[in-house]
Amino acid sequence: MSRVIFDSDDVGQMRVEGSSKHRDSRALITISSPSGQRSVVVTPTDIYEAKSKDYVQAPPERITPKNQATKKRIAITFSFIGYFMIAVLGSFVVLSAAGLMQARVVLTGSMSPTINSGDIVILNPSNSVVVKKDDIVTYTGRRFDGTAVGSFTHRIVGGNTESGFILKGDGNINPDTQRVKRTDVVGKVVFVLPYIGQFLTPKSLFTLIPFIFILWLVIDRIKND
């Protein structure tokens, strides 16, 4: 007895011949090609489509179908991004705890286009760095009575340590009113992370957390498939 088990353009026609003396016998036949993988279970009376992973574990040397290779690349990419972010965040936590680095979210566009609202600036603390003209620094802004009002990140355009620094935002027409003392300089900007600060607002986090959860489910499904 001869029966057709596969008949397609990419693999051609494949047939199975013979019969079995055992009514409950089963044979799993799997064929892989660049277009994908197909498996059938052959019984004495029937042939039906199946998934080979439900019956056996595929050997590593078998050709990986195209769709599974794509899923694998996607999973590896997301894993790499995840490990990279963990490494960056872990390094930042360690450096911050050691007092070697600080981070601030920029809230205005006064330094545009160099630094925009929503960017995160990475600071080298002022006690470990020399600041000079053209450096971008974060300083503590004060009222005339000396009361602190907030932090500002602007560029040094003049002045010195003795008389105080003159600072100005790249996007502002006029320099800042305050003459900034060296003790008010929080740190020097050494790196800018664009846009990330926009995701740190309560509204953005409310949207981002469900998105991360859904993304995790998708990655988990890809791994299972």
Short mmCIF file of C-alpha atoms in Angstrom, two decimals:
data_model
loop_
_atom_site.label_atom_id
_atom_site.label_comp_id
_atom_site.label_asym_id
_atom_site.label_seq_id
_atom_site.Cartn_x
_atom_site.Cartn_y
_atom_site.Cartn_z
CA MET A 1 0.00 0.00 0.00
CA SER A 2 1.37 3.44 -0.98
CA ARG A 3 0.13 6.73 0.49
CA VAL A 4 1.19 10.37 -0.15
CA ILE A 5 2.43 12.17 2.97
CA PHE A 6 3.91 15.35 1.43
CA ASP A 7 3.19 16.99 -1.90
CA SER A 8 4.44 20.57 -2.41
CA ASP A 9 6.69 22.64 -4.67
CA ASP A 10 9.53 23.05 -2.15
CA VAL A 11 9.89 19.39 -1.09
CA GLY A 12 8.22 17.54 -3.94
CA GLN A 13 6.08 14.47 -3.41
CA MET A 14 6.88 11.99 -0.67
CA ARG A 15 5.07 8.70 -0.18
CA VAL A 16 5.03 5.96 2.43
CA GLU A 17 4.64 2.31 1.50
CA GLY A 18 3.79 -0.81 3.42
CA SER A 19 1.52 -1.55 6.34
CA SER A 20 1.76 -2.43 10.00
CA LYS A 21 0.58 -5.50 11.85
CA HIS A 22 -0.13 -3.40 14.95
CA ARG A 23 -3.29 -1.30 14.89
CA ASP A 24 -1.91 1.20 17.46
CA SER A 25 1.46 1.82 15.72
CA ARG A 26 2.48 5.42 14.98
CA ALA A 27 5.25 6.99 12.89
CA LEU A 28 6.23 10.67 13.11
CA ILE A 29 7.74 12.10 9.91
CA THR A 30 9.16 15.65 9.87
CA ILE A 31 10.67 17.56 6.97
CA SER A 32 12.39 20.96 7.22
CA SER A 33 13.06 23.42 4.41
CA PRO A 34 13.83 27.16 4.08
CA SER A 35 10.09 27.84 3.89
CA GLY A 36 9.30 26.11 7.17
CA GLN A 37 8.73 22.78 8.86
CA ARG A 38 5.98 20.21 8.43
CA SER A 39 5.27 17.09 10.40
CA VAL A 40 2.74 14.29 10.00
CA VAL A 41 1.81 11.29 12.08
CA VAL A 42 1.23 8.11 10.07
CA THR A 43 -1.08 5.42 11.47
CA PRO A 44 -2.25 2.20 9.81
CA THR A 45 -5.45 3.95 8.73
CA ASP A 46 -4.75 7.69 8.64
CA ILE A 47 -2.22 10.50 8.04
CA TYR A 48 -2.66 13.80 9.86
CA GLU A 49 -0.71 17.04 10.42
CA ALA A 50 1.07 17.44 13.76
CA LYS A 51 3.75 19.44 15.54
CA SER A 52 6.94 17.47 16.01
CA LYS A 53 7.73 19.24 19.31
CA ASP A 54 4.64 17.59 20.82
CA TYR A 55 6.25 14.18 20.30
CA VAL A 56 10.06 14.50 20.25
CA GLN A 57 12.82 17.01 20.94
CA ALA A 58 14.49 18.09 17.72
CA PRO A 59 18.27 17.49 17.49
CA PRO A 60 20.36 20.69 17.35
CA GLU A 61 21.86 19.84 13.96
CA ARG A 62 18.48 19.88 12.21
CA ILE A 63 17.89 22.76 9.82
CA THR A 64 16.06 25.62 11.55
CA PRO A 65 13.01 26.74 9.56
CA LYS A 66 12.94 30.36 8.43
CA ASN A 67 10.05 31.45 10.67
CA GLN A 68 11.64 29.90 13.77
CA ALA A 69 14.97 31.56 12.95
CA THR A 70 13.22 34.94 12.80
CA LYS A 71 11.52 34.35 16.14
CA LYS A 72 14.84 33.31 17.64
CA ARG A 73 16.56 36.47 16.38
CA ILE A 74 13.77 38.64 17.82
CA ALA A 75 14.02 36.91 21.19
CA ILE A 76 17.84 37.29 21.23
CA THR A 77 17.54 40.97 20.30
CA PHE A 78 15.09 41.71 23.12
CA SER A 79 17.22 39.73 25.55
CA PHE A 80 20.32 41.70 24.53
CA ILE A 81 18.47 45.01 24.99
CA GLY A 82 17.22 43.87 28.39
CA TYR A 83 20.67 42.80 29.61
CA PHE A 84 22.20 46.02 28.24
CA MET A 85 19.67 48.17 30.12
CA ILE A 86 20.25 46.17 33.31
CA ALA A 87 24.01 46.66 32.94
CA VAL A 88 23.62 50.42 32.34
CA LEU A 89 21.22 50.89 35.25
CA GLY A 90 23.37 48.74 37.53
CA SER A 91 26.49 50.75 36.65
CA PHE A 92 24.63 53.99 37.23
CA VAL A 93 23.38 52.85 40.66
CA VAL A 94 26.90 51.86 41.71
CA LEU A 95 28.46 55.12 40.44
CA SER A 96 25.70 57.19 42.04
CA ALA A 97 26.12 55.43 45.38
CA ALA A 98 29.86 56.12 45.19
CA GLY A 99 29.22 59.83 44.51
CA LEU A 100 30.90 59.65 41.09
CA MET A 101 27.79 60.40 39.02
CA GLN A 102 24.44 62.14 39.22
CA ALA A 103 21.47 62.39 36.87
CA ARG A 104 18.91 65.16 36.36
CA VAL A 105 15.85 65.39 34.12
CA VAL A 106 15.75 68.59 32.04
CA LEU A 107 12.33 70.23 32.30
CA THR A 108 12.65 73.20 29.90
CA GLY A 109 14.03 73.96 26.46
CA SER A 110 16.41 76.73 27.58
CA MET A 111 19.40 74.69 26.32
CA SER A 112 17.78 73.71 23.01
CA PRO A 113 18.95 72.40 20.57
CA THR A 114 21.93 71.06 22.56
CA ILE A 115 19.74 69.68 25.34
CA ASN A 116 15.97 69.42 25.08
CA SER A 117 13.11 69.11 27.52
CA GLY A 118 12.80 65.49 28.63
CA ASP A 119 16.48 64.69 28.20
CA ILE A 120 18.48 63.29 31.11
CA VAL A 121 21.87 64.86 31.82
CA ILE A 122 24.59 62.80 33.49
CA LEU A 123 26.73 64.92 35.81
CA ASN A 124 30.24 64.59 37.12
CA PRO A 125 29.92 66.04 40.65
CA SER A 126 31.52 69.47 41.03
CA ASN A 127 33.88 68.44 43.83
CA SER A 128 35.74 66.10 41.45
CA VAL A 129 35.99 68.24 38.30
CA VAL A 130 37.31 71.61 37.13
CA VAL A 131 34.75 73.78 35.35
CA LYS A 132 35.57 76.47 32.81
CA LYS A 133 34.10 78.57 30.01
CA ASP A 134 31.96 76.65 27.47
CA ASP A 135 31.29 73.82 29.94
CA ILE A 136 27.64 72.92 30.53
CA VAL A 137 26.94 72.67 34.25
CA THR A 138 24.01 72.25 36.59
CA TYR A 139 23.83 74.83 39.36
CA THR A 140 21.54 75.73 42.25
CA GLY A 141 19.52 78.84 41.42
CA ARG A 142 18.94 81.27 44.28
CA ARG A 143 16.80 84.30 45.05
CA PHE A 144 18.41 87.62 46.05
CA ASP A 145 18.12 86.60 49.72
CA GLY A 146 20.06 83.39 49.03
CA THR A 147 17.10 81.01 49.17
CA ALA A 148 17.44 78.08 46.75
CA VAL A 149 14.70 77.91 44.09
CA GLY A 150 15.80 74.95 41.96
CA SER A 151 18.46 73.52 39.67
CA PHE A 152 19.33 74.86 36.22
CA THR A 153 21.52 73.37 33.50
CA HIS A 154 23.20 76.08 31.39
CA ARG A 155 26.50 76.85 29.67
CA ILE A 156 29.30 78.91 31.25
CA VAL A 157 29.86 81.94 28.98
CA GLY A 158 32.07 84.04 31.24
CA GLY A 159 33.27 84.89 34.74
CA ASN A 160 35.56 82.88 36.96
CA THR A 161 35.75 81.10 40.29
CA GLU A 162 36.54 84.28 42.26
CA SER A 163 33.89 86.66 40.88
CA GLY A 164 31.31 84.02 39.98
CA PHE A 165 30.39 82.39 36.67
CA ILE A 166 28.08 83.88 34.03
CA LEU A 167 25.78 81.25 32.58
CA LYS A 168 23.35 81.24 29.70
CA GLY A 169 21.05 78.72 28.08
CA ASP A 170 21.86 78.04 24.43
CA GLY A 171 18.22 78.73 23.60
CA ASN A 172 18.02 81.96 25.64
CA ILE A 173 18.76 85.45 24.35
CA ASN A 174 20.16 86.84 27.60
CA PRO A 175 22.46 85.31 30.23
CA ASP A 176 21.16 84.32 33.65
CA THR A 177 20.77 87.09 36.24
CA GLN A 178 22.57 85.17 38.96
CA ARG A 179 26.35 85.20 39.24
CA VAL A 180 26.94 81.57 40.11
CA LYS A 181 29.43 80.81 42.85
CA ARG A 182 31.63 77.76 42.56
CA THR A 183 29.94 76.23 45.60
CA ASP A 184 26.57 76.42 43.82
CA VAL A 185 27.77 74.35 40.86
CA VAL A 186 26.28 70.88 41.34
CA GLY A 187 28.19 69.17 38.55
CA LYS A 188 29.45 69.24 34.98
CA VAL A 189 27.40 67.61 32.20
CA VAL A 190 29.36 64.72 30.69
CA PHE A 191 26.60 62.87 28.84
CA VAL A 192 23.04 63.42 27.62
CA LEU A 193 20.38 60.69 27.32
CA PRO A 194 17.75 62.03 24.92
CA TYR A 195 13.99 61.64 25.51
CA ILE A 196 14.25 59.13 28.39
CA GLY A 197 13.09 61.68 30.97
CA GLN A 198 9.76 61.98 29.15
CA PHE A 199 8.94 58.41 30.25
CA LEU A 200 9.53 59.17 33.93
CA THR A 201 6.33 61.19 34.44
CA PRO A 202 3.43 59.47 36.26
CA LYS A 203 1.31 59.54 33.09
CA SER A 204 4.07 57.97 30.98
CA LEU A 205 4.84 55.31 33.58
CA PHE A 206 1.12 54.41 33.74
CA THR A 207 1.32 53.69 29.99
CA LEU A 208 4.81 52.19 29.95
CA ILE A 209 4.35 49.56 32.66
CA PRO A 210 1.43 47.76 30.88
CA PHE A 211 3.41 47.96 27.63
CA ILE A 212 6.42 46.26 29.24
CA PHE A 213 4.14 43.56 30.66
CA ILE A 214 2.58 42.90 27.23
CA LEU A 215 6.05 42.84 25.64
CA TRP A 216 7.15 40.25 28.20
CA LEU A 217 4.15 38.08 27.32
CA VAL A 218 5.01 38.31 23.60
CA ILE A 219 8.64 37.32 24.22
CA ASP A 220 7.53 34.43 26.43
CA ARG A 221 5.16 33.23 23.70
CA ILE A 222 7.93 33.39 21.09
CA LYS A 223 10.18 31.28 23.32
CA ASN A 224 7.43 28.71 23.84
CA ASP A 225 6.73 28.48 20.12
#
